PDB file of C-alpha atoms in Angstrom:
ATOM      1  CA  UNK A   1     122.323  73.901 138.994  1.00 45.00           C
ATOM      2  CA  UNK A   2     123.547  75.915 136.084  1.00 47.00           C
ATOM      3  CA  UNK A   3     123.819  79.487 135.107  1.00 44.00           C
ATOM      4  CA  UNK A   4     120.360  80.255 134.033  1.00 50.00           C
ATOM      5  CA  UNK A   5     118.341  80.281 136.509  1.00 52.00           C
ATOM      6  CA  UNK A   6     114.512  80.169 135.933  1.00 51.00           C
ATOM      7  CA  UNK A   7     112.546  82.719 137.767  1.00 53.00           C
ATOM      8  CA  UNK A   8     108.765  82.368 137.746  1.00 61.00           C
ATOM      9  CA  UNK A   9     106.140  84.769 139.934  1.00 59.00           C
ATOM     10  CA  UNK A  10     102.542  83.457 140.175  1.00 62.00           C
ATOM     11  CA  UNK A  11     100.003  85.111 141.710  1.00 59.00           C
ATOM     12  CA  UNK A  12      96.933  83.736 142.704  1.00 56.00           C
ATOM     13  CA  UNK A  13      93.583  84.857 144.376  1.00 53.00           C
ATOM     14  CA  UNK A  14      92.159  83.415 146.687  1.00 52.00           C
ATOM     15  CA  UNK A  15      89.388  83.280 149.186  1.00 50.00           C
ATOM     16  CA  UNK A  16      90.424  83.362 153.044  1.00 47.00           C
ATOM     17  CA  UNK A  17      88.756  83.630 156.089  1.00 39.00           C
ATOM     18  CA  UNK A  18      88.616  86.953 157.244  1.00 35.00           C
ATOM     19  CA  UNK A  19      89.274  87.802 160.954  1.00 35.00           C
ATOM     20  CA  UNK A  20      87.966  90.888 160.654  1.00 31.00           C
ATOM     21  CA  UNK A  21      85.017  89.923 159.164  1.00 32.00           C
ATOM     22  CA  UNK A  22      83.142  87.619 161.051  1.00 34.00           C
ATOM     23  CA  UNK A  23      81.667  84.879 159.232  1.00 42.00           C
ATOM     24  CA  UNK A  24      82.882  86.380 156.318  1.00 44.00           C
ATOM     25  CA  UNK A  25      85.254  86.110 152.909  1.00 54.00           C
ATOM     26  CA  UNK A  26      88.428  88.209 151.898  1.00 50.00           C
ATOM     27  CA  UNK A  27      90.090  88.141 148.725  1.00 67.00           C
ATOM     28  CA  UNK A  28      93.399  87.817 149.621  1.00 80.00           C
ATOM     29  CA  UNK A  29      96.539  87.650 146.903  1.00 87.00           C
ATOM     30  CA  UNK A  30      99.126  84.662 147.353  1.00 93.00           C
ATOM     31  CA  UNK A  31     102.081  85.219 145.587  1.00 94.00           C
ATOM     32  CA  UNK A  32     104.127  81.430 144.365  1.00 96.00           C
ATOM     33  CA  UNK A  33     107.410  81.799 143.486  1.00 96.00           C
ATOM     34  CA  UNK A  34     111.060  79.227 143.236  1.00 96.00           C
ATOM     35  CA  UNK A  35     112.914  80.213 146.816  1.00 97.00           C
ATOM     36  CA  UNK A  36     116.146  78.502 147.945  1.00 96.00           C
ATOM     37  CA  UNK A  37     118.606  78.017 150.849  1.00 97.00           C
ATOM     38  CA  UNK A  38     117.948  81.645 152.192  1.00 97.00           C
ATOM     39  CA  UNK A  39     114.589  80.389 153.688  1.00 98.00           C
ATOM     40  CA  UNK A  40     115.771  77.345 155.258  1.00 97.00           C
ATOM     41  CA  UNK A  41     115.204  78.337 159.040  1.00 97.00           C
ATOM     42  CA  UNK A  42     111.349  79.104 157.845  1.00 97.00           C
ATOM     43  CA  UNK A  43     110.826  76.196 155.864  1.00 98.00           C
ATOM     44  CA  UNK A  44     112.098  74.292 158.956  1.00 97.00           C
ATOM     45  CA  UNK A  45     110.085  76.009 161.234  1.00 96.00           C
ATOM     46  CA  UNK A  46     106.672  75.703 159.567  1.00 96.00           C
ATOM     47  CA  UNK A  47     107.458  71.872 159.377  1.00 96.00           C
ATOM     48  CA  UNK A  48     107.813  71.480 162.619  1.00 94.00           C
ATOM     49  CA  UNK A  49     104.907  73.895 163.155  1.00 94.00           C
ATOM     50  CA  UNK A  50     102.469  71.991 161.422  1.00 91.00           C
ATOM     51  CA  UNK A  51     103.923  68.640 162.834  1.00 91.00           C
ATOM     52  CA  UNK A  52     103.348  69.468 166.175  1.00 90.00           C
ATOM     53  CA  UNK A  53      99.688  70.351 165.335  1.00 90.00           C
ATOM     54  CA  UNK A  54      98.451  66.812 163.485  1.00 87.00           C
ATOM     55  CA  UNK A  55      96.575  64.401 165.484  1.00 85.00           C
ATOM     56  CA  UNK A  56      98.239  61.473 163.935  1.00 83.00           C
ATOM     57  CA  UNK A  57     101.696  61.972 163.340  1.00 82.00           C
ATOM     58  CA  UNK A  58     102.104  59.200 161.420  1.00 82.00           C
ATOM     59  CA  UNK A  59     100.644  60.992 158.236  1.00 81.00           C
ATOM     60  CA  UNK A  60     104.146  63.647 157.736  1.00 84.00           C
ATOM     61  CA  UNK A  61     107.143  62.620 157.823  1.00 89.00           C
ATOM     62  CA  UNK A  62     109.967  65.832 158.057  1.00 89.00           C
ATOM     63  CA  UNK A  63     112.878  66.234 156.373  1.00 93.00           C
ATOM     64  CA  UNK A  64     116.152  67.210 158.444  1.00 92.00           C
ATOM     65  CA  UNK A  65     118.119  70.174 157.534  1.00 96.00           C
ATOM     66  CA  UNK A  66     120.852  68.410 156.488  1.00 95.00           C
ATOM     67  CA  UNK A  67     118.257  66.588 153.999  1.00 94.00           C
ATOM     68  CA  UNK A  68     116.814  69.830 152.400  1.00 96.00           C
ATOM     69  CA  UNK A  69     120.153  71.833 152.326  1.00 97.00           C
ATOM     70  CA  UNK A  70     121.931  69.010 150.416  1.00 95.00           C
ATOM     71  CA  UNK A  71     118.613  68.381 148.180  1.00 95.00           C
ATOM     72  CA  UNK A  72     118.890  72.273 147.235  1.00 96.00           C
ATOM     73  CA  UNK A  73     122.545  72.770 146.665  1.00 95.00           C
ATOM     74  CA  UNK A  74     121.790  69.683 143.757  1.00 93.00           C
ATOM     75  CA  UNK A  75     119.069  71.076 142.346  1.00 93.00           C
ATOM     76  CA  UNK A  76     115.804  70.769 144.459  1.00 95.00           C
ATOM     77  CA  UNK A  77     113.091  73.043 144.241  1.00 96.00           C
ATOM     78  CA  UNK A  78     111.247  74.527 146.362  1.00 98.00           C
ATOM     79  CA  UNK A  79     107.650  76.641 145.486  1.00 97.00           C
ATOM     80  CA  UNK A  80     107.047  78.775 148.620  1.00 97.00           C
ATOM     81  CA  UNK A  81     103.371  80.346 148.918  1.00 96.00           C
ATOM     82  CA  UNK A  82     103.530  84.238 149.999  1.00 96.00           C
ATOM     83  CA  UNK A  83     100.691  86.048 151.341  1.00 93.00           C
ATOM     84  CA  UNK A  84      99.854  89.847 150.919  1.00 92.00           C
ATOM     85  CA  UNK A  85     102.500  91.072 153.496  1.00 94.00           C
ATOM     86  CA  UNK A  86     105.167  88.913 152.356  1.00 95.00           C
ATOM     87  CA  UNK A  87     105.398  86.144 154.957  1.00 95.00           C
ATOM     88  CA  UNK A  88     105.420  82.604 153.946  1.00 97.00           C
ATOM     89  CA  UNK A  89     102.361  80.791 154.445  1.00 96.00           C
ATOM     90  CA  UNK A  90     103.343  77.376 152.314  1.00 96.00           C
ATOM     91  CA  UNK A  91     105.636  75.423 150.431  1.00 97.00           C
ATOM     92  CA  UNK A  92     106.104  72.713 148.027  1.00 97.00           C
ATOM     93  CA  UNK A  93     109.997  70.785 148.064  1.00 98.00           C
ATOM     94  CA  UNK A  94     111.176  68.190 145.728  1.00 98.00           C
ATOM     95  CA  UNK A  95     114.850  66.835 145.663  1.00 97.00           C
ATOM     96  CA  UNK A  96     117.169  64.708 143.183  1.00 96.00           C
ATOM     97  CA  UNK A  97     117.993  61.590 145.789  1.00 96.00           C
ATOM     98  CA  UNK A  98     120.454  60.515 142.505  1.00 95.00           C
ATOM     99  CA  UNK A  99     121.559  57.120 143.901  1.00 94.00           C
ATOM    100  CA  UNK A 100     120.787  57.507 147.437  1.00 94.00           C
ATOM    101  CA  UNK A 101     119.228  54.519 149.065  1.00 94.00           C
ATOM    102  CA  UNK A 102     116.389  56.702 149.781  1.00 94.00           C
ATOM    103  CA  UNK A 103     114.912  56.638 146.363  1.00 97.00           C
ATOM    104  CA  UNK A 104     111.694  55.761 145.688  1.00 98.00           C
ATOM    105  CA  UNK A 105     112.829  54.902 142.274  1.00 98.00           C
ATOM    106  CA  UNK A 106     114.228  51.785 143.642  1.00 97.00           C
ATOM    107  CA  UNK A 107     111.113  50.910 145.229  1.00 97.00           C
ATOM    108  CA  UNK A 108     109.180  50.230 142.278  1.00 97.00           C
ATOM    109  CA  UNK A 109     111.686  49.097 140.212  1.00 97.00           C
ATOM    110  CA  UNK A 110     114.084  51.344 138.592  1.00 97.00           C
ATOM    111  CA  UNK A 111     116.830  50.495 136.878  1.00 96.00           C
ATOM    112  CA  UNK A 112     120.262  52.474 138.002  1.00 94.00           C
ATOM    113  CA  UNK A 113     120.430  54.692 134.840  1.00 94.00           C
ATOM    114  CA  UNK A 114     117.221  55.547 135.679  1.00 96.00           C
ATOM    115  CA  UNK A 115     117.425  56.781 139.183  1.00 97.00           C
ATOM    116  CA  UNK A 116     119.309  59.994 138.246  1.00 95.00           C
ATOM    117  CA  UNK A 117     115.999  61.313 136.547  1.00 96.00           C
ATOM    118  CA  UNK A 118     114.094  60.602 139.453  1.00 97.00           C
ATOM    119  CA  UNK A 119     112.878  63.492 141.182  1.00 97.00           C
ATOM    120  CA  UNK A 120     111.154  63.188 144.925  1.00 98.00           C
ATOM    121  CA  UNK A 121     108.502  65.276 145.992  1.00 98.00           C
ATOM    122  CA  UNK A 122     109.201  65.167 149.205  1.00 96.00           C
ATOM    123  CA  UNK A 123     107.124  67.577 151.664  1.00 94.00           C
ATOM    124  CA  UNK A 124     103.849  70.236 150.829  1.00 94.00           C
ATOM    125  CA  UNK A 125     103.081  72.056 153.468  1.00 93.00           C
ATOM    126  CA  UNK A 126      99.927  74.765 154.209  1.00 94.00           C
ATOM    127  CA  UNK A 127      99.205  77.175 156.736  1.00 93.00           C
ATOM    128  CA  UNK A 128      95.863  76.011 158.633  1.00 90.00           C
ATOM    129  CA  UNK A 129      94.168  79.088 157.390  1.00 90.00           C
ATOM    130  CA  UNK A 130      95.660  79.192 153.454  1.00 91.00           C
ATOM    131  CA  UNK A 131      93.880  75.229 153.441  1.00 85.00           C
ATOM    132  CA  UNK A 132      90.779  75.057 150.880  1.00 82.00           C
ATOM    133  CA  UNK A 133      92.700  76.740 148.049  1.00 83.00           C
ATOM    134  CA  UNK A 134      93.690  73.982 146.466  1.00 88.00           C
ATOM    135  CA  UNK A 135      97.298  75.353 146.908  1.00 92.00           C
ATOM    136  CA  UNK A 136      98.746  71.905 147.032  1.00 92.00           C
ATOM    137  CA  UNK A 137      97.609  71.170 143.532  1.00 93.00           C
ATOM    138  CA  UNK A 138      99.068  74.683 142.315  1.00 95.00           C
ATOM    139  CA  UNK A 139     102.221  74.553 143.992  1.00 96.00           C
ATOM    140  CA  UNK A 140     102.558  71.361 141.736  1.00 96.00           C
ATOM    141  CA  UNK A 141     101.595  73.332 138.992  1.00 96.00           C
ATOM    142  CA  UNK A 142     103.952  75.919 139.881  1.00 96.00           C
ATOM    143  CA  UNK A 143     106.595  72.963 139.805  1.00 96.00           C
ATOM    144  CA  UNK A 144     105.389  71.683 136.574  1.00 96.00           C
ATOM    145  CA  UNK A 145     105.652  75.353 134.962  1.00 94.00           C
ATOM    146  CA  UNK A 146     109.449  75.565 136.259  1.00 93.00           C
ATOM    147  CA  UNK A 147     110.556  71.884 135.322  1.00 93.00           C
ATOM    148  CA  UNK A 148     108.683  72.959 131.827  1.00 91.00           C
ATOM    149  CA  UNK A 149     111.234  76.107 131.265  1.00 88.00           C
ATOM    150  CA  UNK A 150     114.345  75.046 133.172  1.00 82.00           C
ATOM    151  CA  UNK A 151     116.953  74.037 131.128  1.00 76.00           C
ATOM    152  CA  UNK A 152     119.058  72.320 133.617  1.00 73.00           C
ATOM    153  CA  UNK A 153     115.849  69.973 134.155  1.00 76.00           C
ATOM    154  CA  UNK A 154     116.852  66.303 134.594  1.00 87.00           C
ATOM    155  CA  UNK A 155     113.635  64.843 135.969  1.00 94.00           C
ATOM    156  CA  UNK A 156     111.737  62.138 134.192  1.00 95.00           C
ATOM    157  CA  UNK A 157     110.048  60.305 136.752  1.00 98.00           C
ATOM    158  CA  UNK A 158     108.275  61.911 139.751  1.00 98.00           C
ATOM    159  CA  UNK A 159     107.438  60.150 142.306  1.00 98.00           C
ATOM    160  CA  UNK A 160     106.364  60.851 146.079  1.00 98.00           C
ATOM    161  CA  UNK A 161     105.087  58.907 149.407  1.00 97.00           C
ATOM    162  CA  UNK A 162     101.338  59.762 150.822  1.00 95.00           C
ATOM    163  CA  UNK A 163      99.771  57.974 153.764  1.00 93.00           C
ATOM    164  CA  UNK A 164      96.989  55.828 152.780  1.00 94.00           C
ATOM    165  CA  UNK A 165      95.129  57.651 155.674  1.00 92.00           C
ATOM    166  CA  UNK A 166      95.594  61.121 154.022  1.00 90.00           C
ATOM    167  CA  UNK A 167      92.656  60.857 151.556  1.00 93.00           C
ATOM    168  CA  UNK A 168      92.657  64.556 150.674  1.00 90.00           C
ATOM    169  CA  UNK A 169      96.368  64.612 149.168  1.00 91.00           C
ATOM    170  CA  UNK A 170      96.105  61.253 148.055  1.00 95.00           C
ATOM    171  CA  UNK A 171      93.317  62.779 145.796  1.00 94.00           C
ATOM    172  CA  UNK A 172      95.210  65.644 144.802  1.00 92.00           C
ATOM    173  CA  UNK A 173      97.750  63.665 143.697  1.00 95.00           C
ATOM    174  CA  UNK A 174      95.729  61.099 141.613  1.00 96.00           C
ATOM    175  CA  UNK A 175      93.967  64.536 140.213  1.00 94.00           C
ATOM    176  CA  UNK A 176      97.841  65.434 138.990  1.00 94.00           C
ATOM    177  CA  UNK A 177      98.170  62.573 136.729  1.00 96.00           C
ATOM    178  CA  UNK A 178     100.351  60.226 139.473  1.00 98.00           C
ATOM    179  CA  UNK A 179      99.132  56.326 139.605  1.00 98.00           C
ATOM    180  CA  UNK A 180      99.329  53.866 142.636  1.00 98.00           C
ATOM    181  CA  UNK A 181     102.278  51.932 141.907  1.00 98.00           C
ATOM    182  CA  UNK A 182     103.029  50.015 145.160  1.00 97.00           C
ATOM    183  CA  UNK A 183     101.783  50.135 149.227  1.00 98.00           C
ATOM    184  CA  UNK A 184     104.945  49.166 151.437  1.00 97.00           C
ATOM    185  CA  UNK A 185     105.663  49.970 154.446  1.00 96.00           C
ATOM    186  CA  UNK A 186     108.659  53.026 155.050  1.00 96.00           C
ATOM    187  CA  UNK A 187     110.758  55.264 157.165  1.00 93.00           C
ATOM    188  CA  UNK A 188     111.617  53.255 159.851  1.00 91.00           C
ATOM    189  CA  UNK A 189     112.779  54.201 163.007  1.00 86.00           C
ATOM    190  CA  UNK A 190     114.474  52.969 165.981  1.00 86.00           C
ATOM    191  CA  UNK A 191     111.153  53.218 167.914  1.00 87.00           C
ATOM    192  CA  UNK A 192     109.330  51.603 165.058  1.00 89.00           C
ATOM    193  CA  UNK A 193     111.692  49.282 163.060  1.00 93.00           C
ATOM    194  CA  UNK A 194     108.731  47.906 160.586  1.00 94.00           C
ATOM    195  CA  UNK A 195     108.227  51.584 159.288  1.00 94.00           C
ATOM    196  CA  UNK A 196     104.402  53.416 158.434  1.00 94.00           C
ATOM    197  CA  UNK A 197     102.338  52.349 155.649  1.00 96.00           C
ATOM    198  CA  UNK A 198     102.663  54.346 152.322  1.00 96.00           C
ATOM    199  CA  UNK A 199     101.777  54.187 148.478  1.00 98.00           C
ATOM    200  CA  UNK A 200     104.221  55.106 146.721  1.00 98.00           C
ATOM    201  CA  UNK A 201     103.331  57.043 143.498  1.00 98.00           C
ATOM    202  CA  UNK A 202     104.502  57.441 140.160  1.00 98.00           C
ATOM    203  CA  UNK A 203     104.013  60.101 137.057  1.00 98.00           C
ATOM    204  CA  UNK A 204     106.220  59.884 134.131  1.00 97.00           C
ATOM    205  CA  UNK A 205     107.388  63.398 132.484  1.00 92.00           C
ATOM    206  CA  UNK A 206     108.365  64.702 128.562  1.00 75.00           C
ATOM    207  CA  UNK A 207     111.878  65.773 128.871  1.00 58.00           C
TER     208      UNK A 207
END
């Protein structure tokens, strides 16, 4: 990244359940800001949090550390969602995969030159109880505001994976301006060579 960093605080209200209150609301003030390698170990640990909670783990895919450090030290962002007492209760992380195999710009037909522009969202993630905010829409938002004011900004295309099983962010996504451009199967694994099912989506940016 260069120099000049951009440095963005948004804060939000929203309305979460109250445990004190039973059967009641809370207003409750989420703070979204641009965080970095110093929250690794928490970003990692809320993935696997969440992971280990889903029914059908086919639906979230995680990213490895080694993924998400290299990602940030070229220019990833990450959005992370902090609640009232400061603890992180979300994030949003998109990476430059640059010429990596893994690039989704390949997938739906990018040209080489054009693959540098690409950039991934790769992983949103939401604390059970911060879900119904519609914080996965304004962590892209959030994004959008610091891809809109960073000068170092290379992206062009964004593009991103979603189950065709996970209705809600498939929605949220559609809602964001990205279009269907292809359903292939991806991430394979030892376990399960052919890969899971995925769209792969597409939404092209003003530079």
């Amino acid at each position: 990244m260069g120099k000049n960093r951009v440095i963005l605080i948004i804060i939000i209200i929203i309305k979460a359940s109250g445990a004190l209150f039973k059967g009641g609301e809370v207003l409750e003030r989420l703070i979204l800001k641009r965080i970095g390698l110093e929250y690794i170990d928490e970003l990692l640990s809320m993935q696997l949090e969440i992971y280990h909670q889903l029914e059908d783990k086919d639906i979230f895919v995680m990213d490895t550390e080694d993924e998400m450090r290299r990602g940030l030290k070229e220019g990833g962002y990450v959005i992370g969602v902090f609640n009232e007492a400061n603890q992180l209760v979300g994030y949003r992380y998109a990476s430059y995969p640059r010429q990596e195999e893994r690039n989704l710009g390949r997938d739906i037909g990018l040209v080489d030159d054009e693959l540098d522009s690409v950039l991934q969202l790769e992983t949103t993630i939401v604390k059970p109880e911060y879900r119904g905010s519609k914080l996965q829409r304004k962590t892209f938002n959030s994004l959008m505001d610091y891809l809109s004011k960073d000068e170092d900004k290379e992206a062009k295309y964004l593009v991103c994976t979603i189950s065709p099983f996970n209705l809600p962010s498939l929605k949220n996504m559609l809602k964001c301006g990205f279009e269907i451009k292809k359903l292939e199967y991806k991430y394979p694994t030892s376990e399960n060579p052919k890969g899971i099912l995925r769209y792969i989506l597409l939404k092209v940016i003003n530079n």
